[in-house]
Short mmCIF file of C-alpha atoms and ligand atoms in Angstrom, two decimals:
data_model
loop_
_atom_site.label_atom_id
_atom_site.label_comp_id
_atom_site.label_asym_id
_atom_site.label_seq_id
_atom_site.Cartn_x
_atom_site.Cartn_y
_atom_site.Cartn_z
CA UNK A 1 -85.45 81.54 -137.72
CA UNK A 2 -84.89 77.72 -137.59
CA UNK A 3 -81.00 76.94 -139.28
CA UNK A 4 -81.26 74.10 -141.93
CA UNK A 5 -78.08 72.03 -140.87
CA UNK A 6 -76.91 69.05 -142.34
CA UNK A 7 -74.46 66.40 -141.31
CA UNK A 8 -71.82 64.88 -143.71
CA UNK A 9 -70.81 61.51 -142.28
CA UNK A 10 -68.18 59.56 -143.41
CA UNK A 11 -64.99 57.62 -142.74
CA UNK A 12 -63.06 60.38 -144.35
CA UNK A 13 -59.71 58.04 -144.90
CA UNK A 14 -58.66 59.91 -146.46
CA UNK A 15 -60.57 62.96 -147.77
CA UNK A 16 -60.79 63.67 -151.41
CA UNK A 17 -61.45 66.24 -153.84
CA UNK A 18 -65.16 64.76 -154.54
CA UNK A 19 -65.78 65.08 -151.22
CA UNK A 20 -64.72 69.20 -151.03
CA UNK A 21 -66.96 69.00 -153.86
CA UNK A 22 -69.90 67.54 -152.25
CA UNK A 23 -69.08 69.98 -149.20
CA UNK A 24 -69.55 72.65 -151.12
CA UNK A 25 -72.26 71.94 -152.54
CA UNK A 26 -74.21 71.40 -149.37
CA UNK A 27 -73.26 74.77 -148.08
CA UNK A 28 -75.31 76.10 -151.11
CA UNK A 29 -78.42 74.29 -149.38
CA UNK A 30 -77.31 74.42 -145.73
CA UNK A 31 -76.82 77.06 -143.18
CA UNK A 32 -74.55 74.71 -141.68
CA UNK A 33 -72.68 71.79 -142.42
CA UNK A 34 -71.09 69.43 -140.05
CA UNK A 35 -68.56 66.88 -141.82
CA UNK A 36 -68.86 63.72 -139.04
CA UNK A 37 -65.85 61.13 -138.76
CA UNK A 38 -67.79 58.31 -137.85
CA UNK A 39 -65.87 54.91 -136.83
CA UNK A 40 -67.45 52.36 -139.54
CA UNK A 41 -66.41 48.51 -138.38
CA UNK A 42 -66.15 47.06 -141.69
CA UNK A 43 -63.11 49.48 -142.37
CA UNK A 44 -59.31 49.11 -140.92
CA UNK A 45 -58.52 52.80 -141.77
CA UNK A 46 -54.89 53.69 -142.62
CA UNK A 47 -54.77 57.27 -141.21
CA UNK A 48 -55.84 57.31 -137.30
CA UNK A 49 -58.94 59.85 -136.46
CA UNK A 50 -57.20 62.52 -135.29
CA UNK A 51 -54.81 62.59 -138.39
CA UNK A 52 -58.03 62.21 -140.84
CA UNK A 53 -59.63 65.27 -138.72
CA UNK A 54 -56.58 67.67 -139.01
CA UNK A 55 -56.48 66.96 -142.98
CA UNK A 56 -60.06 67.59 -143.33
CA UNK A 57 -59.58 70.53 -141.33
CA UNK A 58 -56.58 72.18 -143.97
CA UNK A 59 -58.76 70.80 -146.77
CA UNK A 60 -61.64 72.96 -145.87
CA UNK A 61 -60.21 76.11 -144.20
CA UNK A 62 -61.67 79.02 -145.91
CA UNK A 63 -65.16 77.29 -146.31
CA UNK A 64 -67.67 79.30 -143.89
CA UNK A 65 -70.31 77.25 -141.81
CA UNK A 66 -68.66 73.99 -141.58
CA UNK A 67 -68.06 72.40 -138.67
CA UNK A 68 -65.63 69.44 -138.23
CA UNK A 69 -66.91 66.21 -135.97
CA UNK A 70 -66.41 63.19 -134.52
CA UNK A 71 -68.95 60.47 -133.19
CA UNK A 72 -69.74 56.89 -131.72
CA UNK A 73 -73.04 55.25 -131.80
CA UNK A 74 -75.89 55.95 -134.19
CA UNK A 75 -75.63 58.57 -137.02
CA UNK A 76 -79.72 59.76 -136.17
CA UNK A 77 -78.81 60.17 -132.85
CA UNK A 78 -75.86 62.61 -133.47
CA UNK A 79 -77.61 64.28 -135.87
CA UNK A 80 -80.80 64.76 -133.30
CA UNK A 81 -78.09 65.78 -130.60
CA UNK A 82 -76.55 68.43 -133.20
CA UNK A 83 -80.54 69.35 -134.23
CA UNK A 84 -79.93 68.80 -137.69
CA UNK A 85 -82.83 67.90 -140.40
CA UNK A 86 -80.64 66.16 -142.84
CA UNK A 87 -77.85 64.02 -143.75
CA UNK A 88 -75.54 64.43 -146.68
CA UNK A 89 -74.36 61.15 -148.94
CA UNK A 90 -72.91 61.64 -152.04
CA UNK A 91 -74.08 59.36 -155.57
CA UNK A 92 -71.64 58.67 -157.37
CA UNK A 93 -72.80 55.95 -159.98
CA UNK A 94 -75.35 53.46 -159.89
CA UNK A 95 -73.27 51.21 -157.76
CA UNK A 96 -73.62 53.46 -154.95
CA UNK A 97 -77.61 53.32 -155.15
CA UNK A 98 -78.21 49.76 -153.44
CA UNK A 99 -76.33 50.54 -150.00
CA UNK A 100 -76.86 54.07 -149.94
CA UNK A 101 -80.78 53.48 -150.37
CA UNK A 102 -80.89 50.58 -147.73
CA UNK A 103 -78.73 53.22 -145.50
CA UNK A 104 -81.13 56.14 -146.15
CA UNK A 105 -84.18 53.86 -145.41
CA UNK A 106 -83.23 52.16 -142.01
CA UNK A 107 -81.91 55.76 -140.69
CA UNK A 108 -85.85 57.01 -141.89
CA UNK A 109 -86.87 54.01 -139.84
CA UNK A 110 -84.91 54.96 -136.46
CA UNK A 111 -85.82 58.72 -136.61
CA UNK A 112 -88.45 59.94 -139.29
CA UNK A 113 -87.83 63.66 -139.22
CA UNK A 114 -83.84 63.56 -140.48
CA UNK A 115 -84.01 63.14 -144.25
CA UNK A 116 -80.89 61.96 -146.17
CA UNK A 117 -80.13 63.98 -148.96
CA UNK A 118 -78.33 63.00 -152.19
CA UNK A 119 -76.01 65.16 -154.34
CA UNK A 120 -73.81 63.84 -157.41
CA UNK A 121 -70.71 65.02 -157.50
CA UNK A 122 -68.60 67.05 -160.31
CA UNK A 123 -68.31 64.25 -163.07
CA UNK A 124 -64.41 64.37 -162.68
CA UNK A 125 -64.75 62.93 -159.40
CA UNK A 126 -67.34 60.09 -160.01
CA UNK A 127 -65.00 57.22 -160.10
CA UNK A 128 -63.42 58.39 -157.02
CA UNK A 129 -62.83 56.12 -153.73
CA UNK A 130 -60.40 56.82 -150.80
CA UNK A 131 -59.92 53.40 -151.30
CA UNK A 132 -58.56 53.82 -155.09
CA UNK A 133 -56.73 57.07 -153.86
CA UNK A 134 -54.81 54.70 -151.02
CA UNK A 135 -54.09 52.16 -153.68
CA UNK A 136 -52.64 54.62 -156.30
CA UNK A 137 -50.75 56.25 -153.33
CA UNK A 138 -49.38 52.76 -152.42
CA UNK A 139 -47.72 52.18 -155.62
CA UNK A 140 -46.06 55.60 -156.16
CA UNK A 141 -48.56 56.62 -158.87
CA UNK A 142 -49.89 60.86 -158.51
CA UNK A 143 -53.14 62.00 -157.05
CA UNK A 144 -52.32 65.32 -157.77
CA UNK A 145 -56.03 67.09 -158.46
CA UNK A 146 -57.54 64.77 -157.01
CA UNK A 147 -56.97 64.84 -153.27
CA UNK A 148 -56.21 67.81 -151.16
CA UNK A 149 -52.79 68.63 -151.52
CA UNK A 150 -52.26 68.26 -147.59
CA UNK A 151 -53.99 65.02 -148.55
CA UNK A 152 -51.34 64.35 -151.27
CA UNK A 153 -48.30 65.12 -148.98
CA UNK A 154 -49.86 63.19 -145.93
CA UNK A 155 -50.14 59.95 -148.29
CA UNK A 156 -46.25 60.28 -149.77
CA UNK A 157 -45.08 60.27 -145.92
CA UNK A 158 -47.28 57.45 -145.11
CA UNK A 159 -45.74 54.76 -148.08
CA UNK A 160 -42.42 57.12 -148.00
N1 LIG B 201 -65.98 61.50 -153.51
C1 LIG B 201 -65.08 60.55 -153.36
N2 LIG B 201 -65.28 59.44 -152.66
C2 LIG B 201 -66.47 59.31 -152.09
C3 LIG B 201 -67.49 60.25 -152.22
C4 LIG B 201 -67.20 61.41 -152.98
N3 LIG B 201 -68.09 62.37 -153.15
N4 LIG B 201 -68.58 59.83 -151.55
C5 LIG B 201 -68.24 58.64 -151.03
N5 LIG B 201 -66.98 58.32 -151.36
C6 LIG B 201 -66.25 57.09 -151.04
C7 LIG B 201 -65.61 57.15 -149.70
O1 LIG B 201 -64.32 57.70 -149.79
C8 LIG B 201 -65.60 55.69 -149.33
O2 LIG B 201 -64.55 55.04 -149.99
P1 LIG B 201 -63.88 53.74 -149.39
O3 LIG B 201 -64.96 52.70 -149.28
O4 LIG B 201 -62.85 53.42 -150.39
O5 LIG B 201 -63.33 54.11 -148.04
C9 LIG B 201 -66.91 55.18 -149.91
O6 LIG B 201 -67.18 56.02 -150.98
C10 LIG B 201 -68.10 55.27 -148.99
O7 LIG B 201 -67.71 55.41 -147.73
P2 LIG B 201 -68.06 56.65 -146.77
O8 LIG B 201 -68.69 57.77 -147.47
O9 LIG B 201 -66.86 56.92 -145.94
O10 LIG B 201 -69.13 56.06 -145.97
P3 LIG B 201 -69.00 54.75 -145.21
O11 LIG B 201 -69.79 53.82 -146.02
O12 LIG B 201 -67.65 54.34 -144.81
O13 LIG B 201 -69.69 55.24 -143.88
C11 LIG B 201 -71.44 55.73 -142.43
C12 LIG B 201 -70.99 55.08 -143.70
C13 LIG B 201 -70.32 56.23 -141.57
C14 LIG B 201 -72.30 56.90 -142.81
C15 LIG B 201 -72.22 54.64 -141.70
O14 LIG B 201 -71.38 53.56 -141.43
C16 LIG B 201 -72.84 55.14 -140.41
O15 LIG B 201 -73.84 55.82 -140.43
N6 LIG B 201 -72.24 54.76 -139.26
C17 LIG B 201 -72.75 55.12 -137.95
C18 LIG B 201 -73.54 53.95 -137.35
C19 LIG B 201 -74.95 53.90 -137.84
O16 LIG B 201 -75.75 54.79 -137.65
N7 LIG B 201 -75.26 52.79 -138.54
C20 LIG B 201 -76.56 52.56 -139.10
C21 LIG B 201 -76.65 53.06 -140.50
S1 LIG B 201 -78.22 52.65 -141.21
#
């Protein structure tokens, strides 16, 4: 039988709790998930890819059928390469609705049969950025709960 696999793209700098939480809640739809670091342009990241891939891989040891990526070029075309039939983006709030639907739409447009599939995550986490997480981190103040705690201790070292 066919495997329903979905990739999780992202920039992944660095990975946070809402994102395990999305994860997870994929791999109650999916056979497979594949979390993709994908180089976005518009970001100057402060952890380097290999750094953001061996956090995301503590963070989700212990989860079965996830794979752990990295890609260049188009996200249809890595998911038609892995033969997957959907992507994974995470809602958060309404802000997230303008890009993520102009995102969802022009990846429809390059390659019709890979649809992108929303899920909200855990309330908790709804006002969550890596962004926000860097910033707190920055200026001493705790993201304990609400990053990895590999996450946590990677982010102490980094503004140590
Ligand atoms: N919990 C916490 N934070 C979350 C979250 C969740 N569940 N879901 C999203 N976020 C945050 C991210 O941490 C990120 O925060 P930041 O902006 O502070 O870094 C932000 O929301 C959204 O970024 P992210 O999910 O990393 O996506 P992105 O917008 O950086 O990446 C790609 C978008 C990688 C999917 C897109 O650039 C892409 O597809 N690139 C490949 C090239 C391509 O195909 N382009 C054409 C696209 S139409």
């Amino acid at each position: 039988m066919k495997k329903n696999i979905a990739v999780y793209p992202g920039t992944f700098d660095p990975i946070t709790n809402g994102h395990i939480d999305l994860i997870k809640r994929s791999l109650g739809i999916f056979d497979e998930v594949i979390i993709a670091l994908a180089p976005n342009p518009k970001k100057i990241p402060l952890f380097t890819p290999d750094e953001r891939l061996g956090m995301i891989k503590t963070a989700t040891k212990g989860l079965q059928n996830v794979k752990i990526d990295i890609f260049n070029g188009l996200l249809v075309d890595y998911a038609k390469k892995k033969k997957a039939n959907a992507i994974i983006r995470g809602l958060r709030a309404v802000s997230d609705f303008e890009y993520e639907f102009q995102m969802a739409l022009m990846n429809r447009r390059l390659d019709n049969k890979i649809e992108t599939v929303f899920l909200m995550p855990s309330e908790e986490y709804s006002y969550l950025t890596s962004s926000i997480i860097k910033e707190i981190a920055a200026f001493k103040g705790s993201v304990n709960g609400l990053v990895p705690k590999i996450v946590a201790k990677k982010l102490n070292k980094k503004f140590e």
